[in-house]
Coordinates of N, CA, C and O in Angstrom, one line a residue:
M1 N 62.0 55.0 120.5 CA 62.6 54.1 121.5 C 61.6 53.8 122.6 O 61.7 52.7 123.2
A2 N 60.7 54.6 122.8 CA 59.6 54.4 123.8 C 58.8 53.1 123.4 O 58.4 52.3 124.3
W3 N 58.6 53.0 122.1 CA 57.8 51.8 121.7 C 58.7 50.5 122.0 O 58.1 49.5 122.3
S4 N 60.0 50.6 121.8 CA 60.8 49.4 122.1 C 60.7 49.0 123.5 O 60.7 47.8 123.8
W5 N 60.7 50.0 124.4 CA 60.5 49.7 125.9 C 59.1 49.1 126.2 O 59.0 48.2 127.0
L6 N 58.1 49.6 125.5 CA 56.8 49.0 125.6 C 56.8 47.5 125.2 O 56.2 46.7 125.8
L7 N 57.5 47.2 124.1 CA 57.6 45.8 123.6 C 58.3 45.0 124.7 O 58.0 43.8 124.9
V8 N 59.4 45.5 125.3 CA 60.1 44.8 126.4 C 59.1 44.5 127.6 O 59.1 43.4 128.1
V9 N 58.3 45.5 128.0 CA 57.4 45.3 129.1 C 56.4 44.2 128.8 O 56.1 43.3 129.5
V10 N 55.8 44.3 127.6 CA 54.8 43.3 127.2 C 55.5 41.9 127.1 O 54.9 40.9 127.5
A11 N 56.7 41.8 126.5 CA 57.4 40.6 126.5 C 57.7 40.0 127.9 O 57.6 38.8 128.0
G12 N 58.0 40.9 128.8 CA 58.2 40.4 130.2 C 56.9 39.9 130.8 O 57.0 38.9 131.5
V13 N 55.8 40.5 130.5 CA 54.5 40.0 131.0 C 54.2 38.6 130.4 O 53.8 37.7 131.0
L14 N 54.5 38.5 129.1 CA 54.3 37.2 128.4 C 55.3 36.1 128.9 O 54.9 35.0 129.0
E15 N 56.4 36.5 129.4 CA 57.4 35.6 130.0 C 56.8 35.0 131.3 O 56.9 33.8 131.5
T16 N 56.1 35.8 132.0 CA 55.4 35.3 133.2 C 54.3 34.3 132.8 O 54.2 33.2 133.4
G17 N 53.6 34.6 131.7 CA 52.6 33.6 131.2 C 53.2 32.3 130.8 O 52.7 31.3 131.1
F18 N 54.4 32.4 130.1 CA 55.0 31.1 129.7 C 55.5 30.3 130.8 O 55.5 29.0 130.9
A19 N 56.1 31.0 131.8 CA 56.6 30.3 133.0 C 55.4 29.6 133.8 O 55.6 28.4 134.2
V20 N 54.3 30.3 134.0 CA 53.2 29.7 134.7 C 52.6 28.6 133.9 O 52.3 27.5 134.5
C21 N 52.5 28.7 132.6 CA 51.9 27.6 131.8 C 52.9 26.4 131.8 O 52.4 25.3 131.7
L22 N 54.2 26.7 131.8 CA 55.1 25.6 131.9 C 54.8 24.7 133.1 O 54.8 23.5 133.0
K23 N 54.6 25.3 134.2 CA 54.3 24.6 135.5 C 53.0 23.9 135.3 O 52.9 22.7 135.6
L24 N 52.0 24.6 134.8 CA 50.6 24.0 134.7 C 50.5 22.9 133.6 O 49.7 22.1 133.7
S25 N 51.5 22.8 132.7 CA 51.5 21.8 131.7 C 51.9 20.4 132.3 O 51.7 19.4 131.6
H26 N 52.5 20.4 133.5 CA 53.0 19.1 134.1 C 53.8 18.3 133.2 O 53.5 17.2 132.9
G27 N 54.9 19.0 132.7 CA 55.9 18.3 131.9 C 55.3 18.1 130.4 O 55.6 17.1 129.8
F28 N 54.6 19.0 130.0 CA 53.9 19.0 128.6 C 52.9 17.8 128.5 O 52.8 17.3 127.4
T29 N 52.3 17.4 129.6 CA 51.3 16.3 129.5 C 49.9 16.8 129.5 O 49.0 16.0 129.3
R30 N 49.7 18.1 129.6 CA 48.4 18.7 129.5 C 48.3 19.6 128.3 O 49.2 20.5 128.2
L31 N 47.4 19.4 127.4 CA 47.3 20.1 126.1 C 47.2 21.6 126.2 O 48.0 22.3 125.6
Y32 N 46.2 22.1 126.9 CA 46.0 23.6 126.9 C 47.1 24.4 127.5 O 47.5 25.4 126.9
P33 N 47.6 24.0 128.7 CA 48.7 24.7 129.2 C 50.0 24.6 128.3 O 50.8 25.6 128.2
T34 N 50.2 23.5 127.6 CA 51.3 23.3 126.7 C 51.2 24.3 125.5 O 52.2 24.9 125.1
V35 N 50.0 24.3 124.9 CA 49.8 25.2 123.8 C 49.9 26.7 124.2 O 50.5 27.5 123.5
A36 N 49.3 27.0 125.4 CA 49.5 28.4 125.9 C 51.0 28.7 126.2 O 51.4 29.8 125.9
F37 N 51.7 27.7 126.7 CA 53.2 28.0 127.0 C 53.8 28.3 125.6 O 54.6 29.3 125.6
A38 N 53.6 27.6 124.6 CA 54.2 27.8 123.3 C 53.8 29.2 122.8 O 54.7 29.9 122.3
A39 N 52.6 29.6 122.9 CA 52.1 30.9 122.4 C 52.8 32.0 123.2 O 53.2 33.0 122.6
F40 N 52.8 31.9 124.5 CA 53.4 33.0 125.3 C 54.9 33.1 125.0 O 55.4 34.1 124.9
A41 N 55.6 31.9 124.9 CA 57.0 31.9 124.7 C 57.3 32.5 123.3 O 58.2 33.4 123.2
L42 N 56.6 32.2 122.3 CA 56.9 32.7 121.0 C 56.6 34.2 121.0 O 57.3 35.0 120.4
G43 N 55.5 34.7 121.6 CA 55.2 36.1 121.7 C 56.3 36.8 122.5 O 56.7 37.9 122.1
S44 N 56.7 36.3 123.6 CA 57.6 36.9 124.4 C 59.0 37.1 123.7 O 59.6 38.2 123.6
F45 N 59.5 36.0 123.2 CA 60.8 36.1 122.5 C 60.7 36.9 121.2 O 61.6 37.6 120.9
G46 N 59.6 36.8 120.5 CA 59.4 37.7 119.3 C 59.4 39.1 119.6 O 60.1 39.9 118.9
L47 N 58.7 39.6 120.7 CA 58.7 41.0 121.0 C 60.0 41.5 121.5 O 60.5 42.6 121.2
L48 N 60.7 40.6 122.3 CA 62.0 41.0 122.8 C 63.0 41.1 121.6 O 63.8 42.1 121.5
T49 N 62.9 40.3 120.6 CA 63.7 40.4 119.4 C 63.5 41.6 118.7 O 64.5 42.3 118.3
L50 N 62.3 42.1 118.5 CA 62.0 43.3 117.9 C 62.5 44.5 118.7 O 63.1 45.4 118.1
A51 N 62.4 44.4 120.0 CA 62.8 45.6 120.8 C 64.3 45.7 120.8 O 64.9 46.8 120.8
L52 N 65.0 44.6 120.6 CA 66.5 44.6 120.7 C 67.1 45.2 119.4 O 68.3 45.5 119.4
R53 N 66.3 45.5 118.4 CA 66.8 46.2 117.2 C 67.2 47.6 117.6 O 68.1 48.2 116.9
R54 N 66.6 48.2 118.7 CA 66.8 49.6 119.0 C 67.4 49.8 120.4 O 67.8 50.9 120.8
L55 N 67.4 48.7 121.2 CA 67.8 48.9 122.6 C 69.1 48.2 122.9 O 69.4 47.2 122.2
D56 N 69.9 48.7 123.9 CA 71.1 47.9 124.4 C 70.6 46.6 125.0 O 69.5 46.6 125.7
I57 N 71.3 45.6 124.8 CA 70.9 44.3 125.3 C 70.9 44.1 126.8 O 70.0 43.5 127.4
G58 N 71.9 44.7 127.5 CA 71.9 44.6 129.0 C 70.7 45.0 129.7 O 70.0 44.3 130.4
P59 N 70.4 46.3 129.5 CA 69.2 46.8 130.2 C 67.9 46.2 129.8 O 67.0 45.9 130.5
A60 N 67.7 46.0 128.5 CA 66.5 45.4 127.9 C 66.3 44.0 128.5 O 65.2 43.6 128.9
Y61 N 67.4 43.2 128.5 CA 67.3 41.8 128.9 C 67.0 41.8 130.4 O 66.2 41.0 130.9
A62 N 67.7 42.7 131.2 CA 67.4 42.8 132.6 C 66.0 43.1 132.9 O 65.4 42.5 133.8
V63 N 65.4 44.0 132.2 CA 64.0 44.4 132.4 C 63.1 43.2 132.0 O 62.2 42.9 132.8
W64 N 63.4 42.6 130.9 CA 62.6 41.4 130.5 C 62.6 40.3 131.5 O 61.6 39.8 131.9
T65 N 63.8 39.9 131.9 CA 63.9 38.8 132.9 C 63.4 39.2 134.3 O 62.8 38.4 135.0
G66 N 63.7 40.5 134.6 CA 63.2 41.0 135.9 C 61.7 41.0 136.0 O 61.1 40.5 137.0
L67 N 61.0 41.5 135.0 CA 59.5 41.5 135.0 C 59.0 40.0 135.0 O 58.0 39.7 135.7
G68 N 59.6 39.2 134.2 CA 59.2 37.8 134.1 C 59.4 37.1 135.5 O 58.5 36.4 135.9
A69 N 60.5 37.3 136.1 CA 60.8 36.6 137.4 C 59.9 37.2 138.5 O 59.3 36.4 139.2
A70 N 59.8 38.5 138.5 CA 58.9 39.1 139.6 C 57.4 38.7 139.3 O 56.7 38.3 140.3
G71 N 57.0 38.8 138.1 CA 55.6 38.5 137.8 C 55.3 37.0 138.1 O 54.2 36.7 138.6
T72 N 56.2 36.1 137.7 CA 56.0 34.7 138.0 C 56.0 34.4 139.5 O 55.1 33.7 140.0
A73 N 56.9 35.0 140.3 CA 56.9 34.8 141.7 C 55.6 35.4 142.4 O 55.0 34.7 143.2
I74 N 55.2 36.5 141.9 CA 53.9 37.1 142.5 C 52.7 36.3 142.1 O 51.9 36.0 143.0
Y75 N 52.6 35.8 140.9 CA 51.5 34.9 140.4 C 51.5 33.7 141.3 O 50.5 33.3 141.7
G76 N 52.7 33.1 141.5 CA 52.8 31.9 142.3 C 52.3 32.1 143.7 O 51.5 31.2 144.3
M77 N 52.6 33.2 144.3 CA 52.2 33.5 145.7 C 50.7 33.7 145.7 O 50.0 33.3 146.7
V78 N 50.1 34.5 144.7 CA 48.7 34.9 144.8 C 47.8 33.7 144.3 O 46.8 33.5 144.9
F79 N 48.2 33.0 143.3 CA 47.3 32.0 142.7 C 47.7 30.6 142.9 O 46.8 29.7 142.7
L80 N 48.9 30.3 143.2 CA 49.3 28.8 143.2 C 49.7 28.4 144.6 O 50.3 27.2 144.7
G81 N 49.6 29.2 145.5 CA 49.8 28.7 146.9 C 51.3 28.7 147.3 O 51.7 28.1 148.2
D82 N 52.2 29.4 146.5 CA 53.6 29.5 146.9 C 53.7 30.2 148.2 O 53.0 31.1 148.5
L83 N 54.8 29.9 148.9 CA 55.1 30.6 150.2 C 55.3 32.1 150.0 O 55.9 32.5 149.1
V84 N 54.6 32.8 150.9 CA 54.8 34.3 150.9 C 55.7 34.6 152.2 O 55.4 34.1 153.3
S85 N 56.8 35.3 152.0 CA 57.6 35.7 153.1 C 58.2 37.1 152.8 O 58.2 37.6 151.7
T86 N 58.6 37.7 153.9 CA 59.2 39.0 153.8 C 60.4 39.0 152.9 O 60.6 39.9 152.0
L87 N 61.3 38.0 153.1 CA 62.5 37.9 152.2 C 62.1 37.8 150.8 O 62.8 38.4 149.9
K88 N 61.1 37.0 150.5 CA 60.7 36.9 149.1 C 60.2 38.2 148.5 O 60.6 38.6 147.4
I89 N 59.4 38.9 149.3 CA 58.9 40.3 148.8 C 60.1 41.2 148.6 O 60.2 41.9 147.6
V90 N 61.0 41.3 149.6 CA 62.2 42.1 149.4 C 63.0 41.7 148.2 O 63.5 42.6 147.4
S91 N 63.2 40.5 148.0 CA 64.0 40.0 146.9 C 63.4 40.3 145.5 O 64.0 40.7 144.6
I92 N 62.0 40.2 145.4 CA 61.3 40.6 144.2 C 61.5 42.1 144.0 O 61.8 42.5 142.9
T93 N 61.4 42.9 145.1 CA 61.6 44.3 144.9 C 63.0 44.6 144.4 O 63.2 45.5 143.6
L94 N 64.0 43.9 144.9 CA 65.4 44.1 144.5 C 65.6 43.8 143.0 O 66.4 44.4 142.3
V95 N 65.0 42.7 142.6 CA 65.1 42.4 141.2 C 64.5 43.5 140.3 O 65.2 43.9 139.3
I96 N 63.4 44.0 140.7 CA 62.8 45.1 139.9 C 63.7 46.4 140.0 O 63.9 47.0 139.0
V97 N 64.1 46.7 141.2 CA 65.0 47.9 141.3 C 66.3 47.7 140.5 O 66.8 48.7 139.9
G98 N 66.9 46.5 140.5 CA 68.1 46.3 139.7 C 67.9 46.5 138.3 O 68.7 47.1 137.5
A99 N 66.7 46.0 137.8 CA 66.4 46.1 136.3 C 66.2 47.6 136.0 O 66.7 48.1 134.9
I100 N 65.6 48.3 136.8 CA 65.3 49.7 136.6 C 66.7 50.5 136.6 O 66.9 51.4 135.8
G101 N 67.5 50.1 137.6 CA 68.8 50.7 137.7 C 69.7 50.6 136.4 O 70.3 51.5 136.0
L102 N 69.7 49.4 135.9 CA 70.4 49.1 134.6 C 69.8 50.0 133.5 O 70.6 50.5 132.7
Q103 N 68.5 50.1 133.4 CA 67.9 50.9 132.4 C 68.3 52.4 132.6 O 68.5 53.1 131.6
L104 N 68.2 52.9 133.8 CA 68.6 54.2 134.1 C 70.0 54.6 133.9 O 70.4 55.8 133.9
S105 N 70.9 53.6 133.9 CA 72.3 53.8 133.8 C 72.7 54.4 132.5 O 73.8 54.9 132.3
G106 N 71.8 54.4 131.5 CA 72.1 55.0 130.3 C 72.7 54.1 129.3 O 73.1 53.0 129.6
S107 N 72.7 54.6 128.0 CA 73.4 53.8 127.0 C 74.4 54.7 126.3 O 74.5 56.0 126.5
G108 N 75.2 54.1 125.5 CA 76.3 54.9 124.8 C 75.8 55.6 123.5 O 76.5 56.2 122.8
H109 N 74.4 55.6 123.3 CA 73.9 56.2 122.0 C 73.6 57.7 122.3 O 72.9 58.0 123.1

């Protein structure tokens, strides 16, 4: 099961990659970001699909989307000039804490 969680974490990082590349593709008008978007998206969904063979969907999906959302927001603030605010930092923290809480809530197995 630990391998399944590793797959979810890597898939969440790849989700950040596809979200950033989606922005950089400018509506799929730039070739390299568009190709990178497709590669990151296929990798992310593929790894999540493999992980869901052994994990409950609620916690796994929450961790996947939480990592993707937090990673994308942080990347935007650090590299793309997105606004940095205390509320944004607190909100990112809450997303991560919520995903961890769902995972720690246990499963019926």
